[in-house]
PDB file of C-alpha atoms in Angstrom:
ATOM      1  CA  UNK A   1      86.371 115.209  66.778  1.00 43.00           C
ATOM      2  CA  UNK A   2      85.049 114.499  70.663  1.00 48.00           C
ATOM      3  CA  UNK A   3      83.785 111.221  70.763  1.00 62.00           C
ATOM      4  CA  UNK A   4      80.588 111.142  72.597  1.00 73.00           C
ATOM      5  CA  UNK A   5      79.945 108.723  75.788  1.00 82.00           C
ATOM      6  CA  UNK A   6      76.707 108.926  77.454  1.00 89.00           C
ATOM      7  CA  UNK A   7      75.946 107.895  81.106  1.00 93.00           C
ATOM      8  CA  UNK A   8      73.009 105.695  80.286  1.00 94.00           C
ATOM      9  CA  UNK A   9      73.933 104.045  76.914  1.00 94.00           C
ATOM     10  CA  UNK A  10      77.437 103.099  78.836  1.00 95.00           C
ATOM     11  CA  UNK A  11      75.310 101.431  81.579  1.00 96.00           C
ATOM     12  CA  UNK A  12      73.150  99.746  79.379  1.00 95.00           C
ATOM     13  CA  UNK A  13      75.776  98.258  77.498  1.00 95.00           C
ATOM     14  CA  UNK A  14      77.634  97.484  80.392  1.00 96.00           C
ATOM     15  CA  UNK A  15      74.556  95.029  81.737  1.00 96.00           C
ATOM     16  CA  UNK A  16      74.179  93.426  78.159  1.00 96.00           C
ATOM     17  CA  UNK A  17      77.885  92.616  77.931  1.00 95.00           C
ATOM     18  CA  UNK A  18      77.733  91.105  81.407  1.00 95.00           C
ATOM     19  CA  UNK A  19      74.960  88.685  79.994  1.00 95.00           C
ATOM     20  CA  UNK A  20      76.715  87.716  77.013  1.00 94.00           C
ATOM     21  CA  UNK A  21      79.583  87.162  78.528  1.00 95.00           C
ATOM     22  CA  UNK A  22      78.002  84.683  81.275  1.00 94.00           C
ATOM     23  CA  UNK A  23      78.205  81.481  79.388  1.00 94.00           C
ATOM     24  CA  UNK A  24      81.545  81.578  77.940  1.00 93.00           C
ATOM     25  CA  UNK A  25      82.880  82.864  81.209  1.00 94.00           C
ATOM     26  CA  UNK A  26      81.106  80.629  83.555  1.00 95.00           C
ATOM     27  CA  UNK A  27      83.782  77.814  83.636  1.00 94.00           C
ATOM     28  CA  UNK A  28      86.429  80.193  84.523  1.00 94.00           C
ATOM     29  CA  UNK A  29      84.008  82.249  87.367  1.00 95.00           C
ATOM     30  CA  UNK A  30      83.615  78.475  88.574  1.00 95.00           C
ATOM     31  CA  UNK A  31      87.643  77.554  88.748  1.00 94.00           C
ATOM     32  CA  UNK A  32      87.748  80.890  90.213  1.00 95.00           C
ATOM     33  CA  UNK A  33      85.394  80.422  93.103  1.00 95.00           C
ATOM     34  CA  UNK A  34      87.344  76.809  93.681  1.00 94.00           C
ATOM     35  CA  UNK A  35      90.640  78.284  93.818  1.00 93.00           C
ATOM     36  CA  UNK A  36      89.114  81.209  96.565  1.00 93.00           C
ATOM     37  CA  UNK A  37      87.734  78.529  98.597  1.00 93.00           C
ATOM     38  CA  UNK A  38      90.730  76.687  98.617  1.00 92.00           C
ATOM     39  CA  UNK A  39      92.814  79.789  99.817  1.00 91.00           C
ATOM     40  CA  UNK A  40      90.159  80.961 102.151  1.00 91.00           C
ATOM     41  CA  UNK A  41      90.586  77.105 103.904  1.00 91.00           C
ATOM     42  CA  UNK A  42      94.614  77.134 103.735  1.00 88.00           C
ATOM     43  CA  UNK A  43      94.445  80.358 105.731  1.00 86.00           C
ATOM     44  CA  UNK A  44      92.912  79.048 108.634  1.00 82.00           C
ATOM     45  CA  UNK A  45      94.300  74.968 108.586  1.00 77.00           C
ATOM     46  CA  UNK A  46      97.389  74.123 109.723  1.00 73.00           C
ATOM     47  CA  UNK A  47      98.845  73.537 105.878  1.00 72.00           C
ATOM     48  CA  UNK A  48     102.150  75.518 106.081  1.00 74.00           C
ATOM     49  CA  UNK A  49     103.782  78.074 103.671  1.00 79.00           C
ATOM     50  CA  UNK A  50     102.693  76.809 100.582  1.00 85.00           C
ATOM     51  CA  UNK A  51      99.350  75.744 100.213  1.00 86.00           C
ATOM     52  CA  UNK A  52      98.264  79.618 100.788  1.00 88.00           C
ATOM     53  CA  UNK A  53     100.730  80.443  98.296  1.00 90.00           C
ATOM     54  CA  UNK A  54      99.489  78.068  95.578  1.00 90.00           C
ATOM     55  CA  UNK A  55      96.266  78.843  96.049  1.00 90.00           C
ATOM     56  CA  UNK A  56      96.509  81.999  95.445  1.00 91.00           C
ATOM     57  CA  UNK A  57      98.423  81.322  92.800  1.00 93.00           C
ATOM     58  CA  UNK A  58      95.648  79.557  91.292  1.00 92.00           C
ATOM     59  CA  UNK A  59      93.244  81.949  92.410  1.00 93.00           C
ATOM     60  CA  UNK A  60      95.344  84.912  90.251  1.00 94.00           C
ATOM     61  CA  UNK A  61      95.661  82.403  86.995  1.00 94.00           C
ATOM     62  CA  UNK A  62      91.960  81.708  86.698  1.00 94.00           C
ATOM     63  CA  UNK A  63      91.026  85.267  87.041  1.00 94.00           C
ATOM     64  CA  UNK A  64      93.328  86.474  84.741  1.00 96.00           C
ATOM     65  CA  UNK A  65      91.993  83.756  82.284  1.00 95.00           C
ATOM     66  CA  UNK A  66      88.156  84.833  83.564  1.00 96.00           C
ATOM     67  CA  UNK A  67      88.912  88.382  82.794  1.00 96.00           C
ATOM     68  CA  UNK A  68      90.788  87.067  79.388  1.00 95.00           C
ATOM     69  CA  UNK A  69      87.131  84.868  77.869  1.00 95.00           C
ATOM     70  CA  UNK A  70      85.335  87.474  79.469  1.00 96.00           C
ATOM     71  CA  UNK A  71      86.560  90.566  77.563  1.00 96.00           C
ATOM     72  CA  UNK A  72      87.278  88.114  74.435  1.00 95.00           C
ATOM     73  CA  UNK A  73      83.334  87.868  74.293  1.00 95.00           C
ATOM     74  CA  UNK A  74      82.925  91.432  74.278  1.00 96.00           C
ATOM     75  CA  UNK A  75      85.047  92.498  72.008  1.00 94.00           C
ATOM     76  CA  UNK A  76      85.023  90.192  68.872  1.00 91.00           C
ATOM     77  CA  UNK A  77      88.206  90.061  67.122  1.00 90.00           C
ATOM     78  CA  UNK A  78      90.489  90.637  69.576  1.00 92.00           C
ATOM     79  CA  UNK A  79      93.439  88.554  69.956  1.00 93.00           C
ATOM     80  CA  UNK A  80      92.909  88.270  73.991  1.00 91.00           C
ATOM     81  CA  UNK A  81      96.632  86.614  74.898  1.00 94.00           C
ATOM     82  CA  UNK A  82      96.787  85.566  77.904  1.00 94.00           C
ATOM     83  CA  UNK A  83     100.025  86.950  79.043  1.00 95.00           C
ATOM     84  CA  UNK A  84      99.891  90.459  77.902  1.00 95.00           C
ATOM     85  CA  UNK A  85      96.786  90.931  80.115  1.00 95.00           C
ATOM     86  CA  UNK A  86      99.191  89.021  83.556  1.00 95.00           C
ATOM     87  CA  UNK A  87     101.278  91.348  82.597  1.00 95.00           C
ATOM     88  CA  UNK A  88      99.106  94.341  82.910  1.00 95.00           C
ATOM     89  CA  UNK A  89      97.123  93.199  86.024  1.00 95.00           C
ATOM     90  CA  UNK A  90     100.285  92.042  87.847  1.00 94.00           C
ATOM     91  CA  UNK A  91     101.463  95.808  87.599  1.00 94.00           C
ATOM     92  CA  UNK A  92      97.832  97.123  88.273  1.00 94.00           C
ATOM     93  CA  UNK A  93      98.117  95.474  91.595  1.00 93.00           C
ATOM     94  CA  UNK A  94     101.309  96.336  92.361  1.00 94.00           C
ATOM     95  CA  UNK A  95     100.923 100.014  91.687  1.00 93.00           C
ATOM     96  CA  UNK A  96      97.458 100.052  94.179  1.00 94.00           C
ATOM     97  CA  UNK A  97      99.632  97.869  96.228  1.00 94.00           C
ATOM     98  CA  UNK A  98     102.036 100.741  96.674  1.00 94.00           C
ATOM     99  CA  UNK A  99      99.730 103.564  96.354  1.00 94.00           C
ATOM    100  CA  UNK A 100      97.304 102.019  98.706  1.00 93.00           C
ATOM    101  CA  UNK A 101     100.078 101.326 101.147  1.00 94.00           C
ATOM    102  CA  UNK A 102     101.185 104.904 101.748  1.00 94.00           C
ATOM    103  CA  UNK A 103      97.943 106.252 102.132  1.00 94.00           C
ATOM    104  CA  UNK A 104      96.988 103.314 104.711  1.00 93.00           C
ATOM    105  CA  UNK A 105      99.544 103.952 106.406  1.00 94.00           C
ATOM    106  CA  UNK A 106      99.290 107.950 106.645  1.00 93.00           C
ATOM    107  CA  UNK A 107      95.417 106.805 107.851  1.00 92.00           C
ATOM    108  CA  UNK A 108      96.977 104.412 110.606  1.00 90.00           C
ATOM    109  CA  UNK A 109      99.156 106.866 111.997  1.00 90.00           C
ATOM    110  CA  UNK A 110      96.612 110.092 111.778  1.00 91.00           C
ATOM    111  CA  UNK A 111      94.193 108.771 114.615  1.00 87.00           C
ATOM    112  CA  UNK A 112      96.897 108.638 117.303  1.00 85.00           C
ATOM    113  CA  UNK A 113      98.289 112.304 116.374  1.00 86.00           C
ATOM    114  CA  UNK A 114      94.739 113.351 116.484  1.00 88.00           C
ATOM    115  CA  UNK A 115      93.746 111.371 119.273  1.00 85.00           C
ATOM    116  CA  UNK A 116      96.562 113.508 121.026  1.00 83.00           C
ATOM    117  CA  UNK A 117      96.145 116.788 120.087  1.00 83.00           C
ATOM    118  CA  UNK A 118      92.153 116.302 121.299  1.00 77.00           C
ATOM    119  CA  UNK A 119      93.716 115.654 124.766  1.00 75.00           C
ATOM    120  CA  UNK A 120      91.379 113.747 126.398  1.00 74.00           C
ATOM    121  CA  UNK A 121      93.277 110.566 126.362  1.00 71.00           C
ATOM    122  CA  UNK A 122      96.846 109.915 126.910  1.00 73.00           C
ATOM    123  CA  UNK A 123      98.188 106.845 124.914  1.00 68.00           C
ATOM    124  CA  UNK A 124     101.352 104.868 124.870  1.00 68.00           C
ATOM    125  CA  UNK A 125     102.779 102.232 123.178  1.00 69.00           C
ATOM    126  CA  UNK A 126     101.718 100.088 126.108  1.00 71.00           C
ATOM    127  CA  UNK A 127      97.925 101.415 126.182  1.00 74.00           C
ATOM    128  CA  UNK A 128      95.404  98.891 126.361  1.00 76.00           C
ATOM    129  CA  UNK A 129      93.278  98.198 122.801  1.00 81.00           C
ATOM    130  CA  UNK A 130      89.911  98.838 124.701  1.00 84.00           C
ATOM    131  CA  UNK A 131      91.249 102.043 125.821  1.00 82.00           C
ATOM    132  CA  UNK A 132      92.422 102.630 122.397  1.00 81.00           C
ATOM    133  CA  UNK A 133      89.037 101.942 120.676  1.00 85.00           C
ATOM    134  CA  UNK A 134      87.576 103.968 123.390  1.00 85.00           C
ATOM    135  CA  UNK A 135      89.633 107.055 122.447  1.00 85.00           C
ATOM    136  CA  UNK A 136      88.923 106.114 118.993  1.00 86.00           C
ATOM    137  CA  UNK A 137      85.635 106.618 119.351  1.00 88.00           C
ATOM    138  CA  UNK A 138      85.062 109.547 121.469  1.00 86.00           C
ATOM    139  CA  UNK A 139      87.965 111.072 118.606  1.00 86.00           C
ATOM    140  CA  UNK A 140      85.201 110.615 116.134  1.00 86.00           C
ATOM    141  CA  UNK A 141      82.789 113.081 117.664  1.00 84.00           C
ATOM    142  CA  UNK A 142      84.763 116.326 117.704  1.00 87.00           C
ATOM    143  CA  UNK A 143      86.038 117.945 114.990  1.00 89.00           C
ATOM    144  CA  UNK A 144      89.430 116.210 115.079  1.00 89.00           C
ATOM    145  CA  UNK A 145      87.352 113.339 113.867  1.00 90.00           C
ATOM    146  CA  UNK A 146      85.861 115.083 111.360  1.00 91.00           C
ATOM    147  CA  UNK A 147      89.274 116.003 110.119  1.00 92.00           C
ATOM    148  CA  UNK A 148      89.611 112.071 109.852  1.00 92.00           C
ATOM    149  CA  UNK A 149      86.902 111.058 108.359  1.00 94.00           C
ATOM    150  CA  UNK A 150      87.673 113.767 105.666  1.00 95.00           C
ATOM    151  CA  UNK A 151      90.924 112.536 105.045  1.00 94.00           C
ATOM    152  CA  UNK A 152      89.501 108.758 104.384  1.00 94.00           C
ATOM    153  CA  UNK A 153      87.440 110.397 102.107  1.00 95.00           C
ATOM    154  CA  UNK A 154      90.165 111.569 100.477  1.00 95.00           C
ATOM    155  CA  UNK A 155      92.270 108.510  99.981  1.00 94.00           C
ATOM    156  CA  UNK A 156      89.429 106.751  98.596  1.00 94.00           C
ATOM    157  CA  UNK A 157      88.492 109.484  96.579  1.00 94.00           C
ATOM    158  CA  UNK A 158      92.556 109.252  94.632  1.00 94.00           C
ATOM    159  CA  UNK A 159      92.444 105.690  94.838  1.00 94.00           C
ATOM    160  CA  UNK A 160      89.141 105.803  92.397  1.00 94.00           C
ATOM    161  CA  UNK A 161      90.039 109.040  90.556  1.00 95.00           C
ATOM    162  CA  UNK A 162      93.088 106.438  89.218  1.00 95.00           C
ATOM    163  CA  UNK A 163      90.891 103.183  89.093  1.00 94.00           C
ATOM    164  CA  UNK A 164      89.005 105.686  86.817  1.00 95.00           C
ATOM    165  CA  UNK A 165      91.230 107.023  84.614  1.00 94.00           C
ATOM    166  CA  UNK A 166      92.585 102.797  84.388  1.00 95.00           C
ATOM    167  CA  UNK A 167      89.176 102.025  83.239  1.00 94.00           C
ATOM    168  CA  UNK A 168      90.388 100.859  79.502  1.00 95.00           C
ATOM    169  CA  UNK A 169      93.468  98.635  80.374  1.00 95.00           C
ATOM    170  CA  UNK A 170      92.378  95.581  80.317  1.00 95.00           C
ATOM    171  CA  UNK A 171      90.334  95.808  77.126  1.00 96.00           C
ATOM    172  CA  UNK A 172      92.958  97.505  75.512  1.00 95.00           C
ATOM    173  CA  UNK A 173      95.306  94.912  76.641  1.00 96.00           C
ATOM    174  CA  UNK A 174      92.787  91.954  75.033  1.00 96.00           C
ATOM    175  CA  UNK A 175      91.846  94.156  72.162  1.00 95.00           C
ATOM    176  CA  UNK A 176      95.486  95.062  70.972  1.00 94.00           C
ATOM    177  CA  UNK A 177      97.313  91.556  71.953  1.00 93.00           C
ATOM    178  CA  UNK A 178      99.881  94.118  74.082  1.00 93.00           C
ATOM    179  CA  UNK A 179      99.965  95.212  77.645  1.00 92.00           C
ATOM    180  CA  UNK A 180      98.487  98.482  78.494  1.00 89.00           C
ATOM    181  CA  UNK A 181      99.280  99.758  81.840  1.00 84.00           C
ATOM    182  CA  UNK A 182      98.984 103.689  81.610  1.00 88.00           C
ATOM    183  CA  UNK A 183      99.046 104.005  78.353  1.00 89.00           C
ATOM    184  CA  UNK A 184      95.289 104.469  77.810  1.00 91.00           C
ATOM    185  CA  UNK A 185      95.235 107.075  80.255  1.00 93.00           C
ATOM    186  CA  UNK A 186      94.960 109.780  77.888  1.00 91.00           C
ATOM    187  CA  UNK A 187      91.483 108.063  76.707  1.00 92.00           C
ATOM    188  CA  UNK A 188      89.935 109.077  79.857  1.00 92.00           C
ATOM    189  CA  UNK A 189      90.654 112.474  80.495  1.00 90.00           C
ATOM    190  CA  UNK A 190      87.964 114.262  81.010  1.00 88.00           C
ATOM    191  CA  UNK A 191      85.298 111.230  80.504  1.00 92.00           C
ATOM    192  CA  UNK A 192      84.584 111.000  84.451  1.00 93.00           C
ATOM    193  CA  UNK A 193      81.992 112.840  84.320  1.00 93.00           C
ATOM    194  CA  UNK A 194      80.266 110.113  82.592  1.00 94.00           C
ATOM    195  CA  UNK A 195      83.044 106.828  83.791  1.00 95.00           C
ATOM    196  CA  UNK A 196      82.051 107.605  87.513  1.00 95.00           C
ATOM    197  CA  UNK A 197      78.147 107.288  87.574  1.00 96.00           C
ATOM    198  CA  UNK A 198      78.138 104.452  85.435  1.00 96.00           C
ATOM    199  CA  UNK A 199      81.154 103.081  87.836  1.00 96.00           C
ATOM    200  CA  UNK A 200      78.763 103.510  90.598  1.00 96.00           C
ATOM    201  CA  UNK A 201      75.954 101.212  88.645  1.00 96.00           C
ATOM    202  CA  UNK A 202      78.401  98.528  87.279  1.00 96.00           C
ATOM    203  CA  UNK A 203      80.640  98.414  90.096  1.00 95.00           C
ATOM    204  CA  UNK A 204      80.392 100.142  93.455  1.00 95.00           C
ATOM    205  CA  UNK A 205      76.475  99.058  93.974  1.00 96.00           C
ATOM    206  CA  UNK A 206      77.154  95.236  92.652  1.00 96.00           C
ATOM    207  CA  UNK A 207      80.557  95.162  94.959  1.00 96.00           C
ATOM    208  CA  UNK A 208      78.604  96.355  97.952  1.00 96.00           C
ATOM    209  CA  UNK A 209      76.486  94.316  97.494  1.00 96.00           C
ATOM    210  CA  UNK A 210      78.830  91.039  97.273  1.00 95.00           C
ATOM    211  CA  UNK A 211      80.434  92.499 100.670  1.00 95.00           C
ATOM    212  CA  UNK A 212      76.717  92.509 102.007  1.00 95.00           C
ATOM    213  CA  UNK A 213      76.138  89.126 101.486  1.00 95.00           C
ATOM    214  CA  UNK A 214      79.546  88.047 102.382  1.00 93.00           C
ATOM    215  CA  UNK A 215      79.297  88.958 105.737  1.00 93.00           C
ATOM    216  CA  UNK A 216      75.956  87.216 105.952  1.00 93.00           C
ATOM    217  CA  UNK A 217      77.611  84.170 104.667  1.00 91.00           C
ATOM    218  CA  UNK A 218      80.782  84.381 106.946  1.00 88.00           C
ATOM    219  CA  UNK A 219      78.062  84.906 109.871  1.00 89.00           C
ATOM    220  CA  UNK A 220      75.814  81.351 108.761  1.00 90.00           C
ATOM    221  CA  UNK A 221      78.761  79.352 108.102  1.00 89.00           C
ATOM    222  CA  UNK A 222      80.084  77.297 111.165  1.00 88.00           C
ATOM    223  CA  UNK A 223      84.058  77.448 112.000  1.00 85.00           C
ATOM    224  CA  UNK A 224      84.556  74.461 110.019  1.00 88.00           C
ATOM    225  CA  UNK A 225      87.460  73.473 107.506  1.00 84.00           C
ATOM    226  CA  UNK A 226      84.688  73.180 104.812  1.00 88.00           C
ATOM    227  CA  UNK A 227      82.084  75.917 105.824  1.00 91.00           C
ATOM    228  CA  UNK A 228      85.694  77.853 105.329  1.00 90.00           C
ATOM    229  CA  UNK A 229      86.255  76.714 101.906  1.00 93.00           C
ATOM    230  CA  UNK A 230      82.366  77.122 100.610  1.00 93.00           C
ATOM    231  CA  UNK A 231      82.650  80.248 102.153  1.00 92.00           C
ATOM    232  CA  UNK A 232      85.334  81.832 100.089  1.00 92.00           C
ATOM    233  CA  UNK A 233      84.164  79.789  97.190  1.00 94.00           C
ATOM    234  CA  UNK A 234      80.680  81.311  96.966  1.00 94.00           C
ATOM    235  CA  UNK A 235      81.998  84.588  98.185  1.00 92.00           C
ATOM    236  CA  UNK A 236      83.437  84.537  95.114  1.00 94.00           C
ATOM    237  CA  UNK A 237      79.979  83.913  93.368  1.00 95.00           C
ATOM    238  CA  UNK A 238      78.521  86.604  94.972  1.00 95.00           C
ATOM    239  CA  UNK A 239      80.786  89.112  93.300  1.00 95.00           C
ATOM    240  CA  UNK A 240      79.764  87.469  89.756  1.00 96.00           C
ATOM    241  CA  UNK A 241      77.578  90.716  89.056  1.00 96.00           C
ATOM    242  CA  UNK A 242      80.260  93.184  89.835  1.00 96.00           C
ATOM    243  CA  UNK A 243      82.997  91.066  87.794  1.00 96.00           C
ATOM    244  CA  UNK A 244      81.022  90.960  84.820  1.00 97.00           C
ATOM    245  CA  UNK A 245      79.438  94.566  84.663  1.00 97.00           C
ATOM    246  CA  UNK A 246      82.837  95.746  84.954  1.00 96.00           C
ATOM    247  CA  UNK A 247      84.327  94.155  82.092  1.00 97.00           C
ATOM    248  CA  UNK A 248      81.173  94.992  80.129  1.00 96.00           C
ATOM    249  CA  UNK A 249      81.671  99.099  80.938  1.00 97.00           C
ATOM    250  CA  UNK A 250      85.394  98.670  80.083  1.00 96.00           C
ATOM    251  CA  UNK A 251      84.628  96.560  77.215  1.00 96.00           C
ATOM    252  CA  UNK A 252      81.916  99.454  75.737  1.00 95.00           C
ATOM    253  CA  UNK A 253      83.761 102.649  77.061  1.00 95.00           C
ATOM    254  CA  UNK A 254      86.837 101.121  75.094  1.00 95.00           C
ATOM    255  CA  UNK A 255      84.620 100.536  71.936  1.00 93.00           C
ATOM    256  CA  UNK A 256      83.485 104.275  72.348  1.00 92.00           C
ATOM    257  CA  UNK A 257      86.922 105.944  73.218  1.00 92.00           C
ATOM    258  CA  UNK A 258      90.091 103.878  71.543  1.00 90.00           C
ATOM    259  CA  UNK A 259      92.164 105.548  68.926  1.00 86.00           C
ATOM    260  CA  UNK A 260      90.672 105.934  65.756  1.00 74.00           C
ATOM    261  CA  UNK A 261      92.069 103.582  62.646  1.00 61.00           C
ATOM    262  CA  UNK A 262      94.640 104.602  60.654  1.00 35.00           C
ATOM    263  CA  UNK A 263      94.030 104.452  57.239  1.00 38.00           C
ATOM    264  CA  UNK A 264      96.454 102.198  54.882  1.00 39.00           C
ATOM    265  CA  UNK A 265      98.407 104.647  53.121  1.00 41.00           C
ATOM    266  CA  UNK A 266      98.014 102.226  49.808  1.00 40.00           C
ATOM    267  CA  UNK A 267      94.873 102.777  49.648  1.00 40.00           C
ATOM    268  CA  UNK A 268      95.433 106.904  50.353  1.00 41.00           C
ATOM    269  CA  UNK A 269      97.330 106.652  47.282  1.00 41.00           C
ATOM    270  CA  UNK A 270      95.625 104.730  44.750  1.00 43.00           C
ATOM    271  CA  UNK A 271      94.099 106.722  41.804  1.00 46.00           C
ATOM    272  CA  UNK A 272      90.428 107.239  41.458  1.00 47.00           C
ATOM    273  CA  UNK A 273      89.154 104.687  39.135  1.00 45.00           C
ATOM    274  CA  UNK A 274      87.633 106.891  35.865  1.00 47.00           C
ATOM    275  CA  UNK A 275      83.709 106.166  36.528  1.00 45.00           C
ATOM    276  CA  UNK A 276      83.744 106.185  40.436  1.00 41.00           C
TER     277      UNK A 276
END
């Protein structure tokens, strides 16, 4: 039987999870925002090697245990270890890491092969960077930049197509007590139709808007070793809408989509009681 999963009721419950979640996540959003302002101010002091590192150690820890309380509040019951769900974020990263890499890179090297066969500018290796940009830019209003532009659209486009069809992971990692890395996968298939416009409520219009306000911020904020660390700390706050709603859709799309119970087979074989 097809299990049904409505655009609207998914956002809805997406927004409600994000508020009941809020409390018992708060703490962790908080050691979270400390641990980003701490790495935002290593990266620009004179602290060495190892500061940056531990911070972002730190940083990685308390969202893992943010995403862990957050999901644990959404989905009662579930055993929400703590390692299981490293685990599957740790290879989450790594496999956008190395997805995102190759198509970065093809999108690096496409605007010099295009920039070439427009022919207006000749480039080396040696060319200066306002002569670059300058090519850039007069690339972008032929069809050669069109051609560009196209192909951004289309790395974006795979790298949400598999953010999509990710969606359940982490709930399924907190709701089971094991790491699931593709193995929900199969869940999705053919639910975008309803994952992506509720993606776009819960988390590409929050996460816009956290970049929006981020570059205010970064803009107000002097070049000081503590405007830097406020600065990544309350960057951090300002994605608080986008962490939550996302968890929440996960959370509800997993309560709508995850494999049915199996029933215990002693009670399939018990004998109907005479009088039932």
């Amino acid at each position: 039987m097809t299990r049904r999963l409505a655009v609207i009721p998914l956002i809805s419950a997406a927004w409600a999870g994000a508020g009941r979640a809020l409390k018992p996540a708060a703490p962790w959003l908080a050691l979270f925002a400390l641990a980003a302002g701490l790495y935002s101010f290593s990266l620009r002091s004179e602290t060495g090697f190892w500061l940056p590192l531990g911070a972002a150690i730190l940083a990685f820890l308390a969202g893992n245990e943010l995403s862990r309380r957050t999901y644990a509040a959404l989905i009662p019951g579930a055993p929400a270890k703590f390692l299981p769900l490293a685990h599957a974020n740790l290879a989450i990263y790594l496999a956008f890491l190395f997805i995102g890499f190759f198509i970065g890179f093809f999108l690096l090297m496409l605007p010099g092969i295009l920039i070439e066969e427009a022919g207006q500018y000749q480039l080396s290796d040696e060319s200066d960077p306002a002569l670059v940009r300058e090519a850039f830019m007069a690339m972008l209003g032929t069809p050669y930049g069109a051609a560009f532009m196209l192909c951004c659209f289309a790395g974006a486009g795979v790298l949400g197509w598999i953010a999509l069809r990710l969606t359940l992971y982490g709930a399924a990692t907190v709701a089971t007590g094991e790491a699931h890395v593709f193995r929900t996968w199969g869940l999705t298939k053919a639910r975008l139709k309803t994952l992506a416009p509720a993606a776009l409520v819960t988390h590409i219009l929050p996460f816009a808007a956290g970049v929006g306000l981020n570059l205010a911020l970064n803009n107000a904020l002097p070049d000081t070793a503590g405007a830097h660390f406020a600065g990544g700390a309350i960057g951090i706050l300002c994605f608080a809408p986008f962490l939550l709603a996302g968890h929440g859709m996960a959370a509800a799309a997993w309560a709508a989509l995850k494999p049915q119970e199996v029933a215990p087979v002693q009670a399939a074989e018990t004998p109907p009681v005479p009088g039932d």
